[in-house]
Coordinates of C-alpha atoms and ligand atoms in Angstrom, one line a residue:
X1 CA 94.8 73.7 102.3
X2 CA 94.5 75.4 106.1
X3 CA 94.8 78.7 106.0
X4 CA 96.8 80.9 108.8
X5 CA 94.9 84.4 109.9
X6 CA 97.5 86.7 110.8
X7 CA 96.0 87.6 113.8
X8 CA 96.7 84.3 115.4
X9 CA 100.6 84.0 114.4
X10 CA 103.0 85.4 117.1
X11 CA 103.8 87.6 114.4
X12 CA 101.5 89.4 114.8
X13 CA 101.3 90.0 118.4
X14 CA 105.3 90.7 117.9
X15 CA 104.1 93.3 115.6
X16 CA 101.4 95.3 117.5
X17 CA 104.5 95.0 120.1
X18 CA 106.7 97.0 117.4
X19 CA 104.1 99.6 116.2
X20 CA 104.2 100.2 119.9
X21 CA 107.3 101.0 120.3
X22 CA 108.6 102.2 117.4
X23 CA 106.2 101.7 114.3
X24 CA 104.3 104.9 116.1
X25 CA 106.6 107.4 116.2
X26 CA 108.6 106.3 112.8
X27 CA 109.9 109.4 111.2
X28 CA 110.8 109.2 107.6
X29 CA 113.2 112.6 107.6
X30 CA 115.1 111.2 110.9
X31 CA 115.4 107.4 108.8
X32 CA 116.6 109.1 105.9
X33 CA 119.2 110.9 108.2
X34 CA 120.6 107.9 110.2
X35 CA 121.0 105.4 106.8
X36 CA 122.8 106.2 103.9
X37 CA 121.8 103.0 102.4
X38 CA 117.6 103.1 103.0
X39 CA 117.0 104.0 99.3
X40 CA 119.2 101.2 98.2
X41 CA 118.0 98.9 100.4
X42 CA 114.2 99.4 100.2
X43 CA 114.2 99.9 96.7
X44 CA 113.9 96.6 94.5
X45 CA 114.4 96.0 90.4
X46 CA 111.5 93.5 89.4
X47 CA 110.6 92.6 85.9
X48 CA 109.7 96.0 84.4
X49 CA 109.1 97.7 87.4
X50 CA 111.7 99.2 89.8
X51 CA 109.9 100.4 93.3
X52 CA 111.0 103.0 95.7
X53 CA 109.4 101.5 98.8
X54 CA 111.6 104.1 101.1
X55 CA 109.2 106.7 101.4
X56 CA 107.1 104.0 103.9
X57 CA 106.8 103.9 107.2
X58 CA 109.4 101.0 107.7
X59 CA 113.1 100.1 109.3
X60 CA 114.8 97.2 108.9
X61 CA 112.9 95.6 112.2
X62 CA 109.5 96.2 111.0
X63 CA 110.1 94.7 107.2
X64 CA 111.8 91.5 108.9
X65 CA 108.7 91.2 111.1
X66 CA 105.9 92.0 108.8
X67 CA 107.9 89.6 106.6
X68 CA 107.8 86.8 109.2
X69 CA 104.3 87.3 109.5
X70 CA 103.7 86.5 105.7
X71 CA 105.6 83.7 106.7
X72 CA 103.6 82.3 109.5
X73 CA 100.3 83.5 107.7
X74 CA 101.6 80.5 105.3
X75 CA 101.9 83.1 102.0
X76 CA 103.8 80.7 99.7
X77 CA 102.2 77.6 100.5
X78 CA 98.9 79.4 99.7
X79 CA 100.3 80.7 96.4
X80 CA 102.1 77.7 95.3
X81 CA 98.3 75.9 95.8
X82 CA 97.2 78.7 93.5
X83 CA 100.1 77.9 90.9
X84 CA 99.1 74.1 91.2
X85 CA 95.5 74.6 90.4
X86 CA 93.9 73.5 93.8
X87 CA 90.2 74.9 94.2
X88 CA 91.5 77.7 96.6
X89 CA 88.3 79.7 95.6
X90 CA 86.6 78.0 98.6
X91 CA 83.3 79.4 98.6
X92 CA 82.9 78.9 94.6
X93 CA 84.8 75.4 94.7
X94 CA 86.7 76.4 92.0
X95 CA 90.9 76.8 91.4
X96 CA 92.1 80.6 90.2
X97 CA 94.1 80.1 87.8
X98 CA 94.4 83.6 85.8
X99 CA 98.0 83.4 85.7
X100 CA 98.2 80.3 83.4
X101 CA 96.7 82.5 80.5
X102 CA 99.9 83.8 80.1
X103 CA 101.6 80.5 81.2
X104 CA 104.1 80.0 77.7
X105 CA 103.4 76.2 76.6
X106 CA 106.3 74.1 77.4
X107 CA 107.8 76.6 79.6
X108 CA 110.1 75.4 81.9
X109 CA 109.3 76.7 85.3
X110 CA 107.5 74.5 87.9
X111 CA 105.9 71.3 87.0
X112 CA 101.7 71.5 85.9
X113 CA 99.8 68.6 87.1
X114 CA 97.7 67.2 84.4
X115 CA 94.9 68.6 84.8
X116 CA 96.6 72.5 85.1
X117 CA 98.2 71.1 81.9
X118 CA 95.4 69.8 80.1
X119 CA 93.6 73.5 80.8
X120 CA 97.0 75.1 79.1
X121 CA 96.5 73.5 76.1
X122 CA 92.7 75.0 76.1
X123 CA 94.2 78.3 76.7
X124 CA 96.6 78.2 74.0
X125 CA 93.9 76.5 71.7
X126 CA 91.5 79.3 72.2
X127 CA 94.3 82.1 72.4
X128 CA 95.2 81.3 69.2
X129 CA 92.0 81.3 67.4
X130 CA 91.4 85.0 68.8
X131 CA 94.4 86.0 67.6
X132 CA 93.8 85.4 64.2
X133 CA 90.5 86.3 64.7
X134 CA 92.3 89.7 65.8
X135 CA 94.2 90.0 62.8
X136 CA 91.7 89.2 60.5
X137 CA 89.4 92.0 61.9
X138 CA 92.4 94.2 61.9
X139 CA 92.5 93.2 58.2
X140 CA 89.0 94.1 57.6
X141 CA 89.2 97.8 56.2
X142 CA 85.2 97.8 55.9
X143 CA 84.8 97.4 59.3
X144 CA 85.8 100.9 61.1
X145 CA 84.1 100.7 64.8
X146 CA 85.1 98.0 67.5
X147 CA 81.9 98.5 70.4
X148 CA 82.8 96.7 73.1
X149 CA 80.1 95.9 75.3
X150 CA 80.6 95.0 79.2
X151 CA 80.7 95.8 82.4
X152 CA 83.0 95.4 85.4
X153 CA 85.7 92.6 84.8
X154 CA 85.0 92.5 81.1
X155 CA 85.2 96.5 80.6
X156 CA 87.5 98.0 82.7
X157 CA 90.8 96.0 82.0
X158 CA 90.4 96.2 77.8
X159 CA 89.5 99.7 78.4
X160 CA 92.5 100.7 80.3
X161 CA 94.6 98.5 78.6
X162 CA 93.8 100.5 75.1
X163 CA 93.9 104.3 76.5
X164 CA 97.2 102.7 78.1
X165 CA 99.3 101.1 74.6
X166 CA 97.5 104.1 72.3
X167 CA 101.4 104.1 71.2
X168 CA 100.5 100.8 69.7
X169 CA 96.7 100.5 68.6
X170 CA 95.8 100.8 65.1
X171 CA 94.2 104.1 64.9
X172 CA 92.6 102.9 61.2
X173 CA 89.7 101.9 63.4
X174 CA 88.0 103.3 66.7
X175 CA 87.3 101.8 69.9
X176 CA 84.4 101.9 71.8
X177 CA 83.2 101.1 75.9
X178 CA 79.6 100.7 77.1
X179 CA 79.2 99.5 79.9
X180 CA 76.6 101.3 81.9
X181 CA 73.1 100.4 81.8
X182 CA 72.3 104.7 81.7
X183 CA 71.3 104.2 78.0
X184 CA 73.1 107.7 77.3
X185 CA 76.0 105.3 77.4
X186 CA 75.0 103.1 74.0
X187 CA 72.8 105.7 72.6
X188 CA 76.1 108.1 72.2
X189 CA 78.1 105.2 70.4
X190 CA 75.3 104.3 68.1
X191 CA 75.3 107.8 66.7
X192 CA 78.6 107.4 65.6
X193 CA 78.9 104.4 63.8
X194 CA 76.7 102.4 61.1
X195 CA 76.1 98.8 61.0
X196 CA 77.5 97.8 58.1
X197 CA 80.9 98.8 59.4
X198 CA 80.8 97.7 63.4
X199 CA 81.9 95.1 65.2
X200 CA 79.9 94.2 68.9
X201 CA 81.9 92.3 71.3
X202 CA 79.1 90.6 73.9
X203 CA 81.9 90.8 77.0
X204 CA 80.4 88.8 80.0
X205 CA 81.7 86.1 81.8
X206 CA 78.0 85.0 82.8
X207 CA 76.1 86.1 79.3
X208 CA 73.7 87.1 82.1
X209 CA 74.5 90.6 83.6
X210 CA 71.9 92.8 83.7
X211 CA 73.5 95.9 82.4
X212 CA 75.7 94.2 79.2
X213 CA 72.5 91.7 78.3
X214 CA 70.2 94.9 78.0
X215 CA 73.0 96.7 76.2
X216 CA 73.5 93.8 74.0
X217 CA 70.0 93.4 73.2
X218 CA 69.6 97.0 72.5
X219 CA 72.5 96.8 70.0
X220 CA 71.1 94.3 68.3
X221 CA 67.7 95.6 67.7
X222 CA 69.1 98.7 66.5
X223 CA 71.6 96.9 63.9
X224 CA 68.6 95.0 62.5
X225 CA 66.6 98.1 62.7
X226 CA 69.2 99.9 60.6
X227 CA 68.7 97.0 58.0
X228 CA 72.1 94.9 59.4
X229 CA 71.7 91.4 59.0
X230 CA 75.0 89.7 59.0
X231 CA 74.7 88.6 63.0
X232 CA 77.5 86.1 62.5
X233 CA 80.0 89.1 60.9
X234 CA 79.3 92.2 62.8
X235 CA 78.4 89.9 66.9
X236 CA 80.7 88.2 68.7
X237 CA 80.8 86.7 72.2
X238 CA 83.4 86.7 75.1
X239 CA 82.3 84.0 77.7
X240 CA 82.5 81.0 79.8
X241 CA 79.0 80.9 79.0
X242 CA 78.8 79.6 75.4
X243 CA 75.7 78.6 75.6
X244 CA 73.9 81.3 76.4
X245 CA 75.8 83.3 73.5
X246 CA 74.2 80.5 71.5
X247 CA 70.9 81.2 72.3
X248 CA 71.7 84.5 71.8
X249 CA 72.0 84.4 68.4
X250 CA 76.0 84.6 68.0
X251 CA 77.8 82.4 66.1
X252 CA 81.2 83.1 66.7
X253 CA 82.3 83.1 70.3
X254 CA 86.0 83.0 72.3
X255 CA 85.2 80.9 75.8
X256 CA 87.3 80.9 78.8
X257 CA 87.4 79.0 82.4
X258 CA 85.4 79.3 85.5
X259 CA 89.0 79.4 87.0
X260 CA 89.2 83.1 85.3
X261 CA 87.5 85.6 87.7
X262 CA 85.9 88.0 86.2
X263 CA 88.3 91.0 87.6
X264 CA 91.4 88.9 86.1
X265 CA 90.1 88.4 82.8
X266 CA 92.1 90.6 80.5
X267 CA 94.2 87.9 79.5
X268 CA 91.6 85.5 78.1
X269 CA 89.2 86.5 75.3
X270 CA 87.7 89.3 77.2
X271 CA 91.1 90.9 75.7
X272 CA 90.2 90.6 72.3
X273 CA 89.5 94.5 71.9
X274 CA 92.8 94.6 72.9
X275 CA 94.4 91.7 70.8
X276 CA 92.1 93.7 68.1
X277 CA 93.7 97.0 69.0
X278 CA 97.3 96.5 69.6
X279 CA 97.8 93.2 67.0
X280 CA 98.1 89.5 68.1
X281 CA 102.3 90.0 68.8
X282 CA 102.3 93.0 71.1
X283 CA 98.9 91.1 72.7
X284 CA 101.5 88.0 73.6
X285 CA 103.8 91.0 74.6
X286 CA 101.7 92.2 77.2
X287 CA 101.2 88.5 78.4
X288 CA 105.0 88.1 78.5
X289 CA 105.2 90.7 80.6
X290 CA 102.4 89.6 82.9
X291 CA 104.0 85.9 82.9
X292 CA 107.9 87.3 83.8
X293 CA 105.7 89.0 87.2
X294 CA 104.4 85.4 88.0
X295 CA 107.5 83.9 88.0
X296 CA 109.2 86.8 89.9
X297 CA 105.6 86.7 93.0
X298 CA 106.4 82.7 92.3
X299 CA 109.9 82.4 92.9
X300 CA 111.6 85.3 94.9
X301 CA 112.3 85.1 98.4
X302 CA 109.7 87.1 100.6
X303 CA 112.2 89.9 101.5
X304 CA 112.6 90.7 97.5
X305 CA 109.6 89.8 96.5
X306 CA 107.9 93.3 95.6
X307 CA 103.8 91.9 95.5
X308 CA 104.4 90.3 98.9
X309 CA 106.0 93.7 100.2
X310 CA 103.6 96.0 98.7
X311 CA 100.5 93.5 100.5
X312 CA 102.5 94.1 103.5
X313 CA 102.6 97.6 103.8
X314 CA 99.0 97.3 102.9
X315 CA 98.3 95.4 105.8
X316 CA 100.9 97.1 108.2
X317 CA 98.8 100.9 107.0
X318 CA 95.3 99.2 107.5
X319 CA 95.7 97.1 110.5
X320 CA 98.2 99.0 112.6
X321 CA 98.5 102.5 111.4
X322 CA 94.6 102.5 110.9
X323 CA 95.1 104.6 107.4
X324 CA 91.8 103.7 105.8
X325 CA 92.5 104.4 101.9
X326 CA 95.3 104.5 98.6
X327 CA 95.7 106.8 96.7
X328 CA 96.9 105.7 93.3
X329 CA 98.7 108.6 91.3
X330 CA 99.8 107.9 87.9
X331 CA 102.0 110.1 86.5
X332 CA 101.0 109.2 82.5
X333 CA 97.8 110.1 81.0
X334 CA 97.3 106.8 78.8
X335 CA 97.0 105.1 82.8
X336 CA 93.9 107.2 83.3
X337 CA 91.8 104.2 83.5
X338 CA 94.8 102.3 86.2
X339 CA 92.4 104.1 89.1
X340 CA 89.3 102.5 88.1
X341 CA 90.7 98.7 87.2
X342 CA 92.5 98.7 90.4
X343 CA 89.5 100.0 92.6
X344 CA 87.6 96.4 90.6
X345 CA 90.9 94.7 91.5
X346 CA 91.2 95.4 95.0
X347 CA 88.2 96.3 96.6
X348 CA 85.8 93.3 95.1
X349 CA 88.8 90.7 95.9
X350 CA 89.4 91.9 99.4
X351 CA 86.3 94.4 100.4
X352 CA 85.3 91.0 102.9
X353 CA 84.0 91.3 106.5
X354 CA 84.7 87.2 106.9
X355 CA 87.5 84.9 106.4
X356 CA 87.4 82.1 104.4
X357 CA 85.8 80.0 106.8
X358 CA 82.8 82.6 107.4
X359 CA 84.1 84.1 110.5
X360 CA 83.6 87.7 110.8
X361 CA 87.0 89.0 111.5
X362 CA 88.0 91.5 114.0
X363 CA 89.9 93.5 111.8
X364 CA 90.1 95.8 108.6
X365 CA 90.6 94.6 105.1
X366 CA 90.9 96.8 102.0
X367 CA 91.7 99.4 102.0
X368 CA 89.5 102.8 99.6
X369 CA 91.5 103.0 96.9
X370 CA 91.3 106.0 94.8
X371 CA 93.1 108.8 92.6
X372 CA 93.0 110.7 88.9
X373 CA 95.9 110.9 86.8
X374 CA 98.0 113.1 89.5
X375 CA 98.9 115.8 87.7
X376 CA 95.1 116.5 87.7
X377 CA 95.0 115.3 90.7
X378 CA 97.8 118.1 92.2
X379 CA 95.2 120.5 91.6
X380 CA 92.2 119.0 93.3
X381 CA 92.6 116.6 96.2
X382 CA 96.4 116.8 97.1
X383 CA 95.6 119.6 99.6
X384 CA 93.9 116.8 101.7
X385 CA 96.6 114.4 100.9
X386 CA 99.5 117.1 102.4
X387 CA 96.9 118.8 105.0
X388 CA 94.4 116.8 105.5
X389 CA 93.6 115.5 109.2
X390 CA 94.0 111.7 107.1
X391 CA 97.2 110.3 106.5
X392 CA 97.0 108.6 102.9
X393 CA 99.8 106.9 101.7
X394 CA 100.2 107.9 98.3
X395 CA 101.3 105.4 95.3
X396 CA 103.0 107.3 92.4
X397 CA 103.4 105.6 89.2
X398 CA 105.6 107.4 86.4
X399 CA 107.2 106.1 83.4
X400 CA 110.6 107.2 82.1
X401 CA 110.8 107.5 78.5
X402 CA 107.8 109.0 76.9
X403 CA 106.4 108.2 73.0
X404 CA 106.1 112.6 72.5
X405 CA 108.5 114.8 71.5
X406 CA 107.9 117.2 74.3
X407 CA 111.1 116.8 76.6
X408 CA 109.7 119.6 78.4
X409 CA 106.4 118.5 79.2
X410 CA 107.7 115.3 80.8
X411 CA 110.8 116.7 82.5
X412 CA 107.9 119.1 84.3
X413 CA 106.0 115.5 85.0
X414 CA 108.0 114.0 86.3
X415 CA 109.6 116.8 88.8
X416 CA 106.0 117.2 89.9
X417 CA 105.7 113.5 91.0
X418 CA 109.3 113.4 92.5
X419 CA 108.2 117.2 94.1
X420 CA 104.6 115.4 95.6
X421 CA 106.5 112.3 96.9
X422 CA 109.4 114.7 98.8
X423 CA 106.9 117.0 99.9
X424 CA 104.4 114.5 101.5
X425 CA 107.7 113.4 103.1
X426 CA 109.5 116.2 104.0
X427 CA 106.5 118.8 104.9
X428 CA 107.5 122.4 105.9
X429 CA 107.5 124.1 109.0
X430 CA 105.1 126.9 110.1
X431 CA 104.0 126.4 113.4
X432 CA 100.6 127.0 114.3
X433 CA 100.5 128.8 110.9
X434 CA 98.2 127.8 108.0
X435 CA 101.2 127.0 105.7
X436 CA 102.5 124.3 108.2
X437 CA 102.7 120.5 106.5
X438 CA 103.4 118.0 109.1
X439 CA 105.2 115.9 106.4
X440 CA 106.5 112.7 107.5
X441 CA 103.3 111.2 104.6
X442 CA 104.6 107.8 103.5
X443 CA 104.7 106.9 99.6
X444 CA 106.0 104.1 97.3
X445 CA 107.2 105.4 94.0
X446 CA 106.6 103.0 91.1
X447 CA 108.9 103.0 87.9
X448 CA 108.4 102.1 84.5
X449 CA 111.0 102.4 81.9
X450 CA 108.3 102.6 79.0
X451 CA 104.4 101.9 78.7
X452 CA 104.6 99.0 76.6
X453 CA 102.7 95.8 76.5
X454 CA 105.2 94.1 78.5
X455 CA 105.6 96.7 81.2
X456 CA 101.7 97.4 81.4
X457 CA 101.4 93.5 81.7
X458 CA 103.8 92.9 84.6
X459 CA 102.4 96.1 86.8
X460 CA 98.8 94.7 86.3
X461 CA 100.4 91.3 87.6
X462 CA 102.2 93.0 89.9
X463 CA 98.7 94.5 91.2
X464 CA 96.9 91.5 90.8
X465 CA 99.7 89.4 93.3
X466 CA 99.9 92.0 95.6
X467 CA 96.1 91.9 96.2
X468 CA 96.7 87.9 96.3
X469 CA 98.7 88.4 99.3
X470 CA 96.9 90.9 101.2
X471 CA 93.7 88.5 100.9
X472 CA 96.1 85.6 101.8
X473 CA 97.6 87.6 105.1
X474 CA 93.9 88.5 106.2
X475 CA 92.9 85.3 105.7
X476 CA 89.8 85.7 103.4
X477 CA 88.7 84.8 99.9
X478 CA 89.8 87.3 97.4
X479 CA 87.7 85.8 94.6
X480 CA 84.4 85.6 95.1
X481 CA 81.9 88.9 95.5
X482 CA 78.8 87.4 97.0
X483 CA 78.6 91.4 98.0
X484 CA 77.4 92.8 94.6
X485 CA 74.4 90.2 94.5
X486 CA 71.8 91.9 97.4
X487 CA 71.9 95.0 94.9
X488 CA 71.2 92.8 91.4
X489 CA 68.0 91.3 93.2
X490 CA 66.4 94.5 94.6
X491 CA 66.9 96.2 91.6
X492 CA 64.7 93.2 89.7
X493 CA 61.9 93.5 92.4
X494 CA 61.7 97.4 91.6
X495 CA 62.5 97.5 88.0
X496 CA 58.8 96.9 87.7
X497 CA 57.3 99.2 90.3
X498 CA 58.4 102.0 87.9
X499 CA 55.8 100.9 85.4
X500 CA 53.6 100.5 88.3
X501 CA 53.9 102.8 91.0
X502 CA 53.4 99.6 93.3
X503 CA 55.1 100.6 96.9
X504 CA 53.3 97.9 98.7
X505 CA 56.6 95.9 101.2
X506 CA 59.2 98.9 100.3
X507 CA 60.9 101.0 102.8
X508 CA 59.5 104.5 103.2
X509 CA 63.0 106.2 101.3
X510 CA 62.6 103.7 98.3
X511 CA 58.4 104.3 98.0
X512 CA 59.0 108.0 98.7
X513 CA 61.6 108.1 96.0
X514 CA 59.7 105.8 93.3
X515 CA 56.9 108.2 93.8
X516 CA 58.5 111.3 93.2
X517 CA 60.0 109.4 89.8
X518 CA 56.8 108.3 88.5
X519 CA 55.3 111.8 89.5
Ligands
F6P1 O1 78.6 92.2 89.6 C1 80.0 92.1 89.7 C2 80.5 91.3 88.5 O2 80.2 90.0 88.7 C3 82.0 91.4 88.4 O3 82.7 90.6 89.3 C4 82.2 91.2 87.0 O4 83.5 91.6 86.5 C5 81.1 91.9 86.4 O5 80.0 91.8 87.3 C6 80.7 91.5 85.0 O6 80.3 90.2 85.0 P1 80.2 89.4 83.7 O7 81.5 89.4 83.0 O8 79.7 88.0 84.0 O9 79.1 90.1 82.8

């Protein structure tokens, strides 16, 4: 399919016109004042989530126009290509198709080709065999540690995903992360458990990364060291490389699709510590969830449609307001992770310089996204967000019934989110006095009524669509990351000079550095 860049739509020109004249000078408080109906109307219900998008720098002008241009920019014919299974992946030749590992078979929503449909029945095939795998580990009393080991993709979303349902995950066994290559990381984890009662998941889409092969192979060496020799019971591999888990030496391995990028994974094995943590119903919970978001991004018009607003706010901060980052504030501790998936999510899909075609473009794409759990956060950073010479738009995330019985704690929660949103907004007056806050900070207040698996499903959905559209309005491709590759190749060509102290064709920092190591 052709895509649109917005900045060759009349939208967009229309646009710059508005930000102009009005987009500027916008003031939230004044808004506020002269509509009664702004929270109603810029607030919008979606499966699981309800968002407060009135805290942005919008009016009813601005919205329709930023919502033409998602129109002009060709949005839903772009994501109806992705929900047909065309190779919209361009430079990797490949269709994304993350959203049909939570597709329900049979369901009755828009017609699969037969290929998409053929792929389902894979998905469902495989997602039921790690299910029961799930259950029989979870059966297994001798077996007490679950080390998951993987990086990136096939790290991050199990590992927030378990900190975020602990509500739900059977505590009879514990749960384990290495992904770093810094051997504190595995060295840490295999003082604490024995081989005779751990499982190793091998996570890696490729089987090839450096950081989770060298981990893996470390992990091994020490379980056969330690006199383990069940390989088959105590190994198992997540990949679309089953091959190479072959040659590995694991016998039991859970494949997925090179239609699954590695940064939308979580539904397809690489969610087996999950499945393994939470049991095989709340699992298909948490992918209910996820598929009620597609068919909300899939089906609702562009003015209700929350990921296609949320991409273009993103795109109206970046591009005309010139507000460089995101902070993400999450007002729950078990979402203490949600800073670090979304950073993966985000910032590898749309950190590009080119459009699809390999044009540089002559504007900004993603945006720096970052943030702790806020209430942390309050204590640290959000000086800079209320004072800072940077406007940041803020994006709070709070969940309304809690699993404690501490009423107090989270009625003091939540008045501290609600108290950072009105404050950012509000501001206080002190002119030319240190206590003066300019106010007028724009925020989008996220709801949840509970962490479940449902509700954690849908807002990573929600996430995931919403970065689908802002790739889709700036006109690039959102799934590959040629950009992490230059790194992976230097760090081959001086792994070795450690060992040798050869400098000879390095730059003078990198030889003067290695020298000083080897010294
Ligand atoms: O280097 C980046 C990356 O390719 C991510 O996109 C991916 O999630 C991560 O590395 C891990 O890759 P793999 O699952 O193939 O080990």
């Amino acid at each position: 399919m052709s895509r649109i860049r917005c900045d060759r739509t009349p939208a967009w020109t229309a646009l710059r016109a508005l930000y102009d004249s009005r987009g500027r000078t916008l003031d939230l408080r004044q808004a506020f004042a002269a509509d009664d109906g702004r929270f109603e109307r810029l607030s919008l219900q979606v499966p699981h989530v309800f968002a407060d998008l009135s805290k942005n720098l919008l009016d009813p002008q601005i919205q329709g126009q930023l919502t033409e241009l998602a129109r002009q920019c060709g949005v839903q014919e772009h994501r109806d290509a992705m929900f047909g299974g065309e190779s919209i992946n361009s430079t990797e030749g490949r269709a994304v198709m993350h959203w049909l590992l939570r597709h329900p078979q049979g369901a009755a929503t828009h017609p699969l080709t037969p290929y998409v449909q053929g792929e389902l029945g894979q998905v469902h095939a495989v997602l039921a065999d790690m299910l029961a795998y799930a259950q029989a580990v979870r059966e297994d009393a001798a077996i007490t540690d679950v080390v998951n080991i993987g990086i990136g993709g096939s790290d991050l979303g199990p590992q927030m995903a378990v900190l975020a349902l602990d509500e739900c995950v059977d505590h009879g066994k514990r749960y384990h992360f290495v992904s770093s290559v810094d051997g504190h990381e595995l060295s840490s984890v295999l003082r604490q458990v024995r081989p005779q009662s751990t499982l190793f998941l091998v996570a890696s889409k490729s089987f090839t990364t450096l950081e989770t092969m060298t981990n893996a192979r470390s992990a091994r060496a020490w379980f056969t060291a330690q006199g383990g020799r069940d390989i088959a019971r105590h190994f198992c591999a997540l990949t679309s490389n089953v091959q190479a888990a072959a040659e590995f030496g694991i016998r039991t391995t859970f494949g997925f699709w090179d239609w699954v990028g590695g940064r939308y994974s979580m539904w397809s094995a690489i969610g087996l510590p999950i499945a393994i943590a939470i049991g095989p119903q709340r699992f298909r919970e948490l992918l209910a969830g996820a598929h009620a978001m597609d068919e909300h991004f899939r089906s609702a018009p562009l003015e209700r449609n929350l990921p296609v607003q949320l991409a273009l706010l993103d795109v109206w901060y970046r591009n005309f307001h010139g507000f460089n980052s995101r902070s993400v504030a999450p007002y729950h501790s078990g979402l203490r992770r949600m800073q670090a998936y979304l950073q993966q999510l985000e910032m590898e899909s749309n950190g590009k310089r080119v459009d699809a075609a390999g044009q540089a473009l002559p504007y900004a794409t993603s945006p720096v996204i970052w943030g702790e759990p806020a209430a942390n956060g309050q204590h640290a950073y959000f000086q800079m967000l209320h004072q800072g010479s940077d406007v940041i738009p803020v994006e709070f995330i709070a969940v309304k019934k809690v699993a404690h019985d501490l009423p107090e704690h989270h009625h003091k929660l939540l008045a501290n989110g609600l108290a950072q949103a009105q404050a950012l907004m509000l501001g206080q007056q002190d002119p030319g006095g240190h206590r003066h806050m300019p106010g007028n900070r724009p925020s989008t207040f996220l709801l949840l009524e509970e962490l479940t698996p449902a509700s954690l499903g849908a807002l990573i959905a929600l996430y995931e669509h919403r970065v689908f559209t802002a790739g889709s309005l700036w006109g690039i491709n959102s799934f590959d990351q040629w950009g992490v590759e230059l790194g992976k190749v230097l760090a081959k060509n001086i792994e070795p000079r450690l060992s040798s102290g050869d400098a000879a064709g390095l730059d003078a920092s990198t030889a003067g550095l290695l020298k000083r190591l080897r010294s």
